[in-house]
PDB file of C-alpha atoms in Angstrom:
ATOM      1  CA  UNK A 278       0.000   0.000   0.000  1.00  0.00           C
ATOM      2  CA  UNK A 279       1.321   3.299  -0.766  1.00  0.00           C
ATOM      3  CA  UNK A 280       2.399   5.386   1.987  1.00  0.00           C
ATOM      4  CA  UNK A 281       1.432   8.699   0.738  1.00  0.00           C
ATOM      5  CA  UNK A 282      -0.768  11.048   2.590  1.00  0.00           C
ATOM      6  CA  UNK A 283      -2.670  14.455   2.181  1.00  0.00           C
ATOM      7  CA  UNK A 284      -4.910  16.363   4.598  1.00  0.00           C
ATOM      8  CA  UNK A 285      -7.447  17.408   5.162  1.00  0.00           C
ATOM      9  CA  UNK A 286      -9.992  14.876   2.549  1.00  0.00           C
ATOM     10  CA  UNK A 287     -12.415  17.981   2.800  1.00  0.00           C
ATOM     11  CA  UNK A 288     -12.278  21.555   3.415  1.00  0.00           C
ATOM     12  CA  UNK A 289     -14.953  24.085   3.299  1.00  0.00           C
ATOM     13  CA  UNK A 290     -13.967  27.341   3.480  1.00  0.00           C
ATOM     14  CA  UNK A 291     -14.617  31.129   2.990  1.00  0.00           C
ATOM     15  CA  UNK A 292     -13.330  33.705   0.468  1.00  0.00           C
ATOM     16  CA  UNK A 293     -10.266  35.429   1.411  1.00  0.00           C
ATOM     17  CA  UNK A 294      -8.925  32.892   3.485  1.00  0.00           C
ATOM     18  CA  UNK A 295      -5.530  31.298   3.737  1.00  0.00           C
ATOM     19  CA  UNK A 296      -4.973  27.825   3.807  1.00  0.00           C
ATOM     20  CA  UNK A 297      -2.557  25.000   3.041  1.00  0.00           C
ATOM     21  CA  UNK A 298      -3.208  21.684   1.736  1.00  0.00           C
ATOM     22  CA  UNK A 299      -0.696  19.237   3.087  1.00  0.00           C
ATOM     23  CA  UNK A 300       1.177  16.406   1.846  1.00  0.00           C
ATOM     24  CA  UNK A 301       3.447  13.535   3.348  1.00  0.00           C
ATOM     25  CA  UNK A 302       5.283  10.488   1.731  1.00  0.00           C
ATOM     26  CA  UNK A 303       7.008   7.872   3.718  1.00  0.00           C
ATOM     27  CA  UNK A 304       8.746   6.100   0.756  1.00  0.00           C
ATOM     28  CA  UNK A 305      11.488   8.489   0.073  1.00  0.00           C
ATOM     29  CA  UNK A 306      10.963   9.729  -2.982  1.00  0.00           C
ATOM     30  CA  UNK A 307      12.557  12.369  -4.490  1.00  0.00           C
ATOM     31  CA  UNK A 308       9.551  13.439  -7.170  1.00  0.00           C
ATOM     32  CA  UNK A 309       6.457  14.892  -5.664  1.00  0.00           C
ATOM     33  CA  UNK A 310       3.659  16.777  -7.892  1.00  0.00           C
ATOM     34  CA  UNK A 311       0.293  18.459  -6.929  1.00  0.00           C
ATOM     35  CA  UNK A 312      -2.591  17.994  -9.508  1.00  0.00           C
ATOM     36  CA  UNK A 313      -5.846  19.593  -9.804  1.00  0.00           C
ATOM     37  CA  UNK A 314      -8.935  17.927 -10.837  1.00  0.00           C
ATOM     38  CA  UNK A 315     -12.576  19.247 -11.805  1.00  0.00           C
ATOM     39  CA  UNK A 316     -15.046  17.102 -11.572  1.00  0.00           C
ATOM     40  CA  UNK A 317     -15.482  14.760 -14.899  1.00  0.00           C
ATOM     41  CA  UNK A 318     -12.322  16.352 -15.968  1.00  0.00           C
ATOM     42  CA  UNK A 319      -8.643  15.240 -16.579  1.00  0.00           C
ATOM     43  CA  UNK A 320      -5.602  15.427 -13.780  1.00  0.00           C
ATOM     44  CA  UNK A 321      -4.148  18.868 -14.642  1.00  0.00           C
ATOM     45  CA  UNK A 322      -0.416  19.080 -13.161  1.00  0.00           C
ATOM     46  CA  UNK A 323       0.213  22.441 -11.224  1.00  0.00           C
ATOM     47  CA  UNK A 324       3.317  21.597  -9.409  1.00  0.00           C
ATOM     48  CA  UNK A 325       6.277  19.742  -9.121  1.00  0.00           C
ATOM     49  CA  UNK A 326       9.423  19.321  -7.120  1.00  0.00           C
ATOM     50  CA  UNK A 327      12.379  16.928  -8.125  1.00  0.00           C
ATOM     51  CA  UNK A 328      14.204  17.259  -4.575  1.00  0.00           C
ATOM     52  CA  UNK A 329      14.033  19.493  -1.719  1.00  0.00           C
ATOM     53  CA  UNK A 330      14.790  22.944  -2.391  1.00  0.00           C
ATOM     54  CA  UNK A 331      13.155  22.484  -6.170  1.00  0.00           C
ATOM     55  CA  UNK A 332       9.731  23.365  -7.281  1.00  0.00           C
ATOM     56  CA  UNK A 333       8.525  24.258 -10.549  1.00  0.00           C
ATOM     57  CA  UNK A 334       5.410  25.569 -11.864  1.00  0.00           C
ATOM     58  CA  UNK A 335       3.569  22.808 -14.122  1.00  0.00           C
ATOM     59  CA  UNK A 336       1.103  22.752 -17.285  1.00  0.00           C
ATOM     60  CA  UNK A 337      -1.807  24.625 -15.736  1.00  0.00           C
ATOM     61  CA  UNK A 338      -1.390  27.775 -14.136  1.00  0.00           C
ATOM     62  CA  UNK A 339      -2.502  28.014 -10.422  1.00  0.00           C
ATOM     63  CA  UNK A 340      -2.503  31.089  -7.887  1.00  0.00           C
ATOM     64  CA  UNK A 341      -0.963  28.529  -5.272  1.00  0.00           C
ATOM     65  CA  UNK A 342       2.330  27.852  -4.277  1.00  0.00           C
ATOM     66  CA  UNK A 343       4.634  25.249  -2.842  1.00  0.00           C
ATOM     67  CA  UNK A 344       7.566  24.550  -0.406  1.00  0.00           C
ATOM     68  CA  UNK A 345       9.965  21.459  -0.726  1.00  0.00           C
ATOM     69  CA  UNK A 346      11.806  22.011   2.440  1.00  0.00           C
ATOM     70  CA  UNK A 347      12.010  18.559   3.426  1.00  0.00           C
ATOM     71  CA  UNK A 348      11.743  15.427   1.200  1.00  0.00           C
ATOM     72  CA  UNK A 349       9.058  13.888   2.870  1.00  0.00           C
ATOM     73  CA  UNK A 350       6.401  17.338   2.837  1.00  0.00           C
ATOM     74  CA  UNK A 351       5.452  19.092  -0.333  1.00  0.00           C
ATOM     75  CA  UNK A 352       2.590  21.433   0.998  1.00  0.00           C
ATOM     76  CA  UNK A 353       0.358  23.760  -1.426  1.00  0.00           C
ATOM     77  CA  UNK A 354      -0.965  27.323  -0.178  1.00  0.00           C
ATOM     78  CA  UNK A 355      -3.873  29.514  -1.708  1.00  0.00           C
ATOM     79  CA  UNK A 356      -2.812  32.890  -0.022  1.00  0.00           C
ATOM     80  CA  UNK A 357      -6.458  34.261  -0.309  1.00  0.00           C
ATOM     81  CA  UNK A 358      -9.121  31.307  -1.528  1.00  0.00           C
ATOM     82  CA  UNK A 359     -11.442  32.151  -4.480  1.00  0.00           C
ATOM     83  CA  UNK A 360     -14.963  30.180  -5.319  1.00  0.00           C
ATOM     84  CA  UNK A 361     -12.563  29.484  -8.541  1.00  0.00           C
ATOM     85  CA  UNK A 362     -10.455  27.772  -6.237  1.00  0.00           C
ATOM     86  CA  UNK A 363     -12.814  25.053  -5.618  1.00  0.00           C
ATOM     87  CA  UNK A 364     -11.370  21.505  -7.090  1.00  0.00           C
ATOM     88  CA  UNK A 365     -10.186  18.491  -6.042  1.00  0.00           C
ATOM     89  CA  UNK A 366      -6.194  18.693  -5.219  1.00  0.00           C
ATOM     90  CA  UNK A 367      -3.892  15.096  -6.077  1.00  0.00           C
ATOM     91  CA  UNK A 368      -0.556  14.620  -4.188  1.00  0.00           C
ATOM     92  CA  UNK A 369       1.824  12.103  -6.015  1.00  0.00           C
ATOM     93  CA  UNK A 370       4.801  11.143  -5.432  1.00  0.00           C
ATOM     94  CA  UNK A 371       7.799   8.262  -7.359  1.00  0.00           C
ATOM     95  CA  UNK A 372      11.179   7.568  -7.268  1.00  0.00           C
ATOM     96  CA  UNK A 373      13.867   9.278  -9.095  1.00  0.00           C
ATOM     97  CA  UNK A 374      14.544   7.452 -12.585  1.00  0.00           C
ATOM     98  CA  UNK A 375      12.718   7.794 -16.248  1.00  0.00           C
ATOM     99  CA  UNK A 376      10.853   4.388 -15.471  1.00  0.00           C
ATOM    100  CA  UNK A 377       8.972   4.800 -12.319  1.00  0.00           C
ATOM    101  CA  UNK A 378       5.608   4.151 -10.853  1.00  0.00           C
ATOM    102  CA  UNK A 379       3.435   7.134  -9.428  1.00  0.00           C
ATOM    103  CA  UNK A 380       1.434   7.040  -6.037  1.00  0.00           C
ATOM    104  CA  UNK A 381      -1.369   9.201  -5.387  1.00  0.00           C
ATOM    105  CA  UNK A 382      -2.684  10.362  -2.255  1.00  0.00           C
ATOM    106  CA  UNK A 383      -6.305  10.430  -1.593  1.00  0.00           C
ATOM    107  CA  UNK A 384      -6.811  13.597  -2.429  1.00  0.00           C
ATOM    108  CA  UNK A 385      -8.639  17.039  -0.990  1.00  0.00           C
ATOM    109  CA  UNK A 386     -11.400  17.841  -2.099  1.00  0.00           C
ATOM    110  CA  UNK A 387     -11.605  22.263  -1.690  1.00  0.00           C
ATOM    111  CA  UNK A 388     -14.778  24.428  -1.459  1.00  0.00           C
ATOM    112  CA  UNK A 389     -14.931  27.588  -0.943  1.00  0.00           C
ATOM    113  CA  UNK A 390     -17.744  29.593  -0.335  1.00  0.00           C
TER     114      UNK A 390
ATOM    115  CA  UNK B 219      -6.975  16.818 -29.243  1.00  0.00           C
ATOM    116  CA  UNK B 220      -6.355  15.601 -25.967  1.00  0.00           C
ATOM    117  CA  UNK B 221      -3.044  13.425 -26.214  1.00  0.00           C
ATOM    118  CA  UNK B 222      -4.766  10.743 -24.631  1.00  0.00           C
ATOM    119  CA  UNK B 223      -7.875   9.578 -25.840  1.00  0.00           C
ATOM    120  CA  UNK B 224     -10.244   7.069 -23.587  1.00  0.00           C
ATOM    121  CA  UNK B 225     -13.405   5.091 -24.830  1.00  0.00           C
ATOM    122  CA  UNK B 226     -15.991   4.983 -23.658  1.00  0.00           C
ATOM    123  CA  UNK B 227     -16.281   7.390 -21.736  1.00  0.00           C
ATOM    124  CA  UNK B 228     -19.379   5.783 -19.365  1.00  0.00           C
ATOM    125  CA  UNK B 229     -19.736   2.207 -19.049  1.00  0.00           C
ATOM    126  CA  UNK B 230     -23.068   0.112 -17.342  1.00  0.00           C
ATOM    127  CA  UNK B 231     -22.645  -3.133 -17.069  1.00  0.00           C
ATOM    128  CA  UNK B 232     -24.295  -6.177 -15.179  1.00  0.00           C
ATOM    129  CA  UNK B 233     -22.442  -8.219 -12.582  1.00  0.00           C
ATOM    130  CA  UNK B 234     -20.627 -10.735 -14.194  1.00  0.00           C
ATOM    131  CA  UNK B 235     -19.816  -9.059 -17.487  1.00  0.00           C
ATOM    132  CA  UNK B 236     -16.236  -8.958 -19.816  1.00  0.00           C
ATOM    133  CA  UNK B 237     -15.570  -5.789 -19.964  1.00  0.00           C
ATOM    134  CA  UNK B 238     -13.207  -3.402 -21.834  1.00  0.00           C
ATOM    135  CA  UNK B 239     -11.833   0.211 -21.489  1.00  0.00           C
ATOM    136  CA  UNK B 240      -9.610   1.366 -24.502  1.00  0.00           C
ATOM    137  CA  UNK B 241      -6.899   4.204 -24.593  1.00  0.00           C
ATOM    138  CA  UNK B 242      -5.468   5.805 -28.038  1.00  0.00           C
ATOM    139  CA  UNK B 243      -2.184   7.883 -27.623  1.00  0.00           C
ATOM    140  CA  UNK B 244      -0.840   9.699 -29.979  1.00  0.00           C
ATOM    141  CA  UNK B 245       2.980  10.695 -28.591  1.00  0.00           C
ATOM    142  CA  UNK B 246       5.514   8.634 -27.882  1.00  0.00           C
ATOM    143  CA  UNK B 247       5.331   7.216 -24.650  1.00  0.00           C
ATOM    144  CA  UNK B 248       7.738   5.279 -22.367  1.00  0.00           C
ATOM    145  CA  UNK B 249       5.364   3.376 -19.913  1.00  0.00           C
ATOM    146  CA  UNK B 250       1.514   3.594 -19.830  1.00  0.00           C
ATOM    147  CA  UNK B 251      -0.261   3.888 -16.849  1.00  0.00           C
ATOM    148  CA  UNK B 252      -4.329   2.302 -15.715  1.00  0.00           C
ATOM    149  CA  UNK B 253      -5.518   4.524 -12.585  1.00  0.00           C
ATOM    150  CA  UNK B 254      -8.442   3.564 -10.630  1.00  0.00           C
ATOM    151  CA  UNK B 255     -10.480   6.565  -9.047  1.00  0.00           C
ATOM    152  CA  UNK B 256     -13.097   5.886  -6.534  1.00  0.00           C
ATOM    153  CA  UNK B 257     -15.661   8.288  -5.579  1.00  0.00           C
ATOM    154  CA  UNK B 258     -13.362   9.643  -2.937  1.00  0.00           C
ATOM    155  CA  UNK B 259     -11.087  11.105  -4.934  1.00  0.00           C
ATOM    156  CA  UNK B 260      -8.235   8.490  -4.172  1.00  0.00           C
ATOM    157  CA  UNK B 261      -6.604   7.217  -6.925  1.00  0.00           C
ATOM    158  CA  UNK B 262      -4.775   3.543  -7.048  1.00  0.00           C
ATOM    159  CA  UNK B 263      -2.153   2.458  -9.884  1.00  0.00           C
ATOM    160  CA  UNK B 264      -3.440  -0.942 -11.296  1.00  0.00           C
ATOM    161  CA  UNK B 265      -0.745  -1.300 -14.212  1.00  0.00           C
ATOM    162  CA  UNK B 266       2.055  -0.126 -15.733  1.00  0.00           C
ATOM    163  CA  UNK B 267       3.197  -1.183 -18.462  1.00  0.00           C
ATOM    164  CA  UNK B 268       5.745  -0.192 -21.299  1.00  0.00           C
ATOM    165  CA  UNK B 269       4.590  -3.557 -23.905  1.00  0.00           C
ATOM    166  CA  UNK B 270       2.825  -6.958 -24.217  1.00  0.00           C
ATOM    167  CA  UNK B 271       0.217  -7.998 -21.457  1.00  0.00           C
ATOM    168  CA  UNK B 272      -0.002  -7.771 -17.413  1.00  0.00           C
ATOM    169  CA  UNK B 273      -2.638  -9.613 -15.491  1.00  0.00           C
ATOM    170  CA  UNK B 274      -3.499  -8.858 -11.934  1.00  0.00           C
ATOM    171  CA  UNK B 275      -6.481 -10.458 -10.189  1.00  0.00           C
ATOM    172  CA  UNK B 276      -9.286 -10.255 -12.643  1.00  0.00           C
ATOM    173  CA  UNK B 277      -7.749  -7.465 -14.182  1.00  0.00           C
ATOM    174  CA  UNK B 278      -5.583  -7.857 -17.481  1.00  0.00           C
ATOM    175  CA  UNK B 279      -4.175  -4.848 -19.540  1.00  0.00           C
ATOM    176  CA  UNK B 280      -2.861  -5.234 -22.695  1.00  0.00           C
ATOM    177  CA  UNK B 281      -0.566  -2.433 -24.699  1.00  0.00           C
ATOM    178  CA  UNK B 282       0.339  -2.270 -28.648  1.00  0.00           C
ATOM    179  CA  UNK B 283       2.790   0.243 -29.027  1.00  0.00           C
ATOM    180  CA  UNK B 284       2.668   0.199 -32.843  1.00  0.00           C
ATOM    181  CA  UNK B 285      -0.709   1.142 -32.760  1.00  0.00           C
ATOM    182  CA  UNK B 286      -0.784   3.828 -30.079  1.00  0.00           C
ATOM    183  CA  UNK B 287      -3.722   1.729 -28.349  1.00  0.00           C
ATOM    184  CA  UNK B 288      -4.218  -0.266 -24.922  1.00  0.00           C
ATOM    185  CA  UNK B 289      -6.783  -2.065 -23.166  1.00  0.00           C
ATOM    186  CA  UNK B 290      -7.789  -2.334 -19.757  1.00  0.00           C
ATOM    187  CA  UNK B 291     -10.093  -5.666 -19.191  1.00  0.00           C
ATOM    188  CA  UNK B 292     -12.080  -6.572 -16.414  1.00  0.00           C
ATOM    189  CA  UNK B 293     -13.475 -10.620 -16.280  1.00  0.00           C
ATOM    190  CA  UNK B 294     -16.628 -11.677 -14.017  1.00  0.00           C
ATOM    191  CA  UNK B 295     -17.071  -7.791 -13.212  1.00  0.00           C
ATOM    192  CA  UNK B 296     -18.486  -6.852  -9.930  1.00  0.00           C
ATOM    193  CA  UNK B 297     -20.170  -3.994  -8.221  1.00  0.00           C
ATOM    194  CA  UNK B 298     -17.229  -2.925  -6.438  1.00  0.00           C
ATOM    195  CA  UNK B 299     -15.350  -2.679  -9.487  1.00  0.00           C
ATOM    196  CA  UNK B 300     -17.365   0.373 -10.094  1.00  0.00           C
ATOM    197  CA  UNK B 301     -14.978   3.483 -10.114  1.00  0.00           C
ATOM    198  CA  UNK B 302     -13.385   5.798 -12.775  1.00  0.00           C
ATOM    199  CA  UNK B 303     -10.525   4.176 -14.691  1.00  0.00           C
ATOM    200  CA  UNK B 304      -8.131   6.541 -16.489  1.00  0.00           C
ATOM    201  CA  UNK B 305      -5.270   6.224 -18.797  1.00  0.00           C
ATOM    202  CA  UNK B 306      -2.208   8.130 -18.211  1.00  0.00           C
ATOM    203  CA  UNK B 307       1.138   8.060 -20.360  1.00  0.00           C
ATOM    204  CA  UNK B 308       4.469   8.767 -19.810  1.00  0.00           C
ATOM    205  CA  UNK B 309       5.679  10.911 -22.755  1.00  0.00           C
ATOM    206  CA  UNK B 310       9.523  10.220 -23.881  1.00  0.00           C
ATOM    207  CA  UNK B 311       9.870  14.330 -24.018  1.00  0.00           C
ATOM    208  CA  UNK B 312       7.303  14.782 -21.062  1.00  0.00           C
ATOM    209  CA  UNK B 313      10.165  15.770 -19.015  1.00  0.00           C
ATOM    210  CA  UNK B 314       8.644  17.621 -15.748  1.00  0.00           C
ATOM    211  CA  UNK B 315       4.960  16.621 -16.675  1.00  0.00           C
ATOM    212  CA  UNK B 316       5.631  12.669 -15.944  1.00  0.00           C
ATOM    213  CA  UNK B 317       2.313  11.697 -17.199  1.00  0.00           C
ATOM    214  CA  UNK B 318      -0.063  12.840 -19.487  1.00  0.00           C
ATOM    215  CA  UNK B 319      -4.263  11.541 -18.375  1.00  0.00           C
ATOM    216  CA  UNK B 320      -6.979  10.796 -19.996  1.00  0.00           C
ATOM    217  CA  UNK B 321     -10.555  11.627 -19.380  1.00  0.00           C
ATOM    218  CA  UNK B 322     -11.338   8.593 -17.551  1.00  0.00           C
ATOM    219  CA  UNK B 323     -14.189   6.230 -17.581  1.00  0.00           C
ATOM    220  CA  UNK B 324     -16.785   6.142 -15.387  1.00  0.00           C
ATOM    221  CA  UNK B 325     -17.707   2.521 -14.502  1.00  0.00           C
ATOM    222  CA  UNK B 326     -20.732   1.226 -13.278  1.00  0.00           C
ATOM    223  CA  UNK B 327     -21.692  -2.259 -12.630  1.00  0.00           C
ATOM    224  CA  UNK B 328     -24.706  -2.909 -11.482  1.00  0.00           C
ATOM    225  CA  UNK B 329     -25.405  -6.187  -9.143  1.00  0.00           C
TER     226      UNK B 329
END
């Protein structure tokens, strides 16, 4: 079973507010990436790191941002949350190497109001 | 055109049917990915797979790289099995973007 983690599953929230979306792997990998997710839609990548200390900006543009201080965290903040906000948010994580398996986290699913 | 096509894109079926998901790519890809997505939100990796065949359970996938196609399977299907299964490839000049997904297929098997 993959040890990969996100919190919280749900958040409802208000305009304006700031809030982080966390993530946590436990296997060591080097590659973590956040992807959002509407409803019926394809995974859209937003973010990725390769290591700590590196984080890039992925295919779809997104007012959050993310921190790689440590290997094992790779948390996503909305400075001020927007009703356009609202989306599901995928964690994944894999080893370093071009042939390598992802792991996704359960996801969060974000409303806000 | 999405890079990854996925057919159909809902699926009914009874308890106990064959069924079959297909994906058409059109890049070239170094491994292929099936996803299951349960209502949740959390996703699982069933199969990855860079040729030939890979059978898990009652769950076989099968990949042509010639054609650009692959095929998820599912024998004796059951209600649990119902989910969202999506197709994701690995591009050989993704670089950052790791994998490209399809739309996904919506599942439902009915008891």
């Amino acid at each position: 079973e993959a040890d990969i983690y996100q919190t919280p599953r749900y958040l409802v929230i208000g305009t304006g507010k700031k809030i982080t979306l966390e993530c946590s792997q436990t296997m060591g990998h080097d590659k973590m990436y956040w992807y959002q997710q509407d409803p019926g839609m394809e995974l859209h990548l937003i973010h990725y790191s390769y290591g700590v200390n590196s984080t890039e900006k992925g295919d779809l543009s997104s007012e959050s941002t993310v921190s790689r201080i440590r290997t094992e965290h790779f948390p996503l903040t909305l400075e001020s949350a927007r009703p356009s906000h609202t989306s599901q948010y995928l964690c994944a994580s894999s080893p370093q190497g071009g042939y390598s398996e992802a792991f996704f986290g359960q996801g969060t699913r974000l409303t806000v109001v | 055109k999405n890079e990854v096509e996925q057919s159909p894109q809902n699926l009914t079926a009874q308890e106990g049917e064959f069924i079959t998901i297909n994906c058409s790519y059109s890049v070239g890809i170094s491994a292929l990915h099936w996803l299951q997505q349960h209502p949740g939100g959390g996703i699982v990796s069933l199969f990855m797979l860079s040729s030939g065949k890979k059978k898990h359970g009652r769950l076989i996938a099968t990949i042509n790289i010639q054609e650009k196609h692959s095929s998820l399977h599912i024998t004796a299907s059951h209600p649990r099995d119902s989910a969202v299964y999506i197709c994701a490839v690995r591009p050989i000049r993704g670089g950052a973007r790791q994998l490209t997904f399809g739309s996904g297929t919506q599942l439902t098997v009915l008891p």
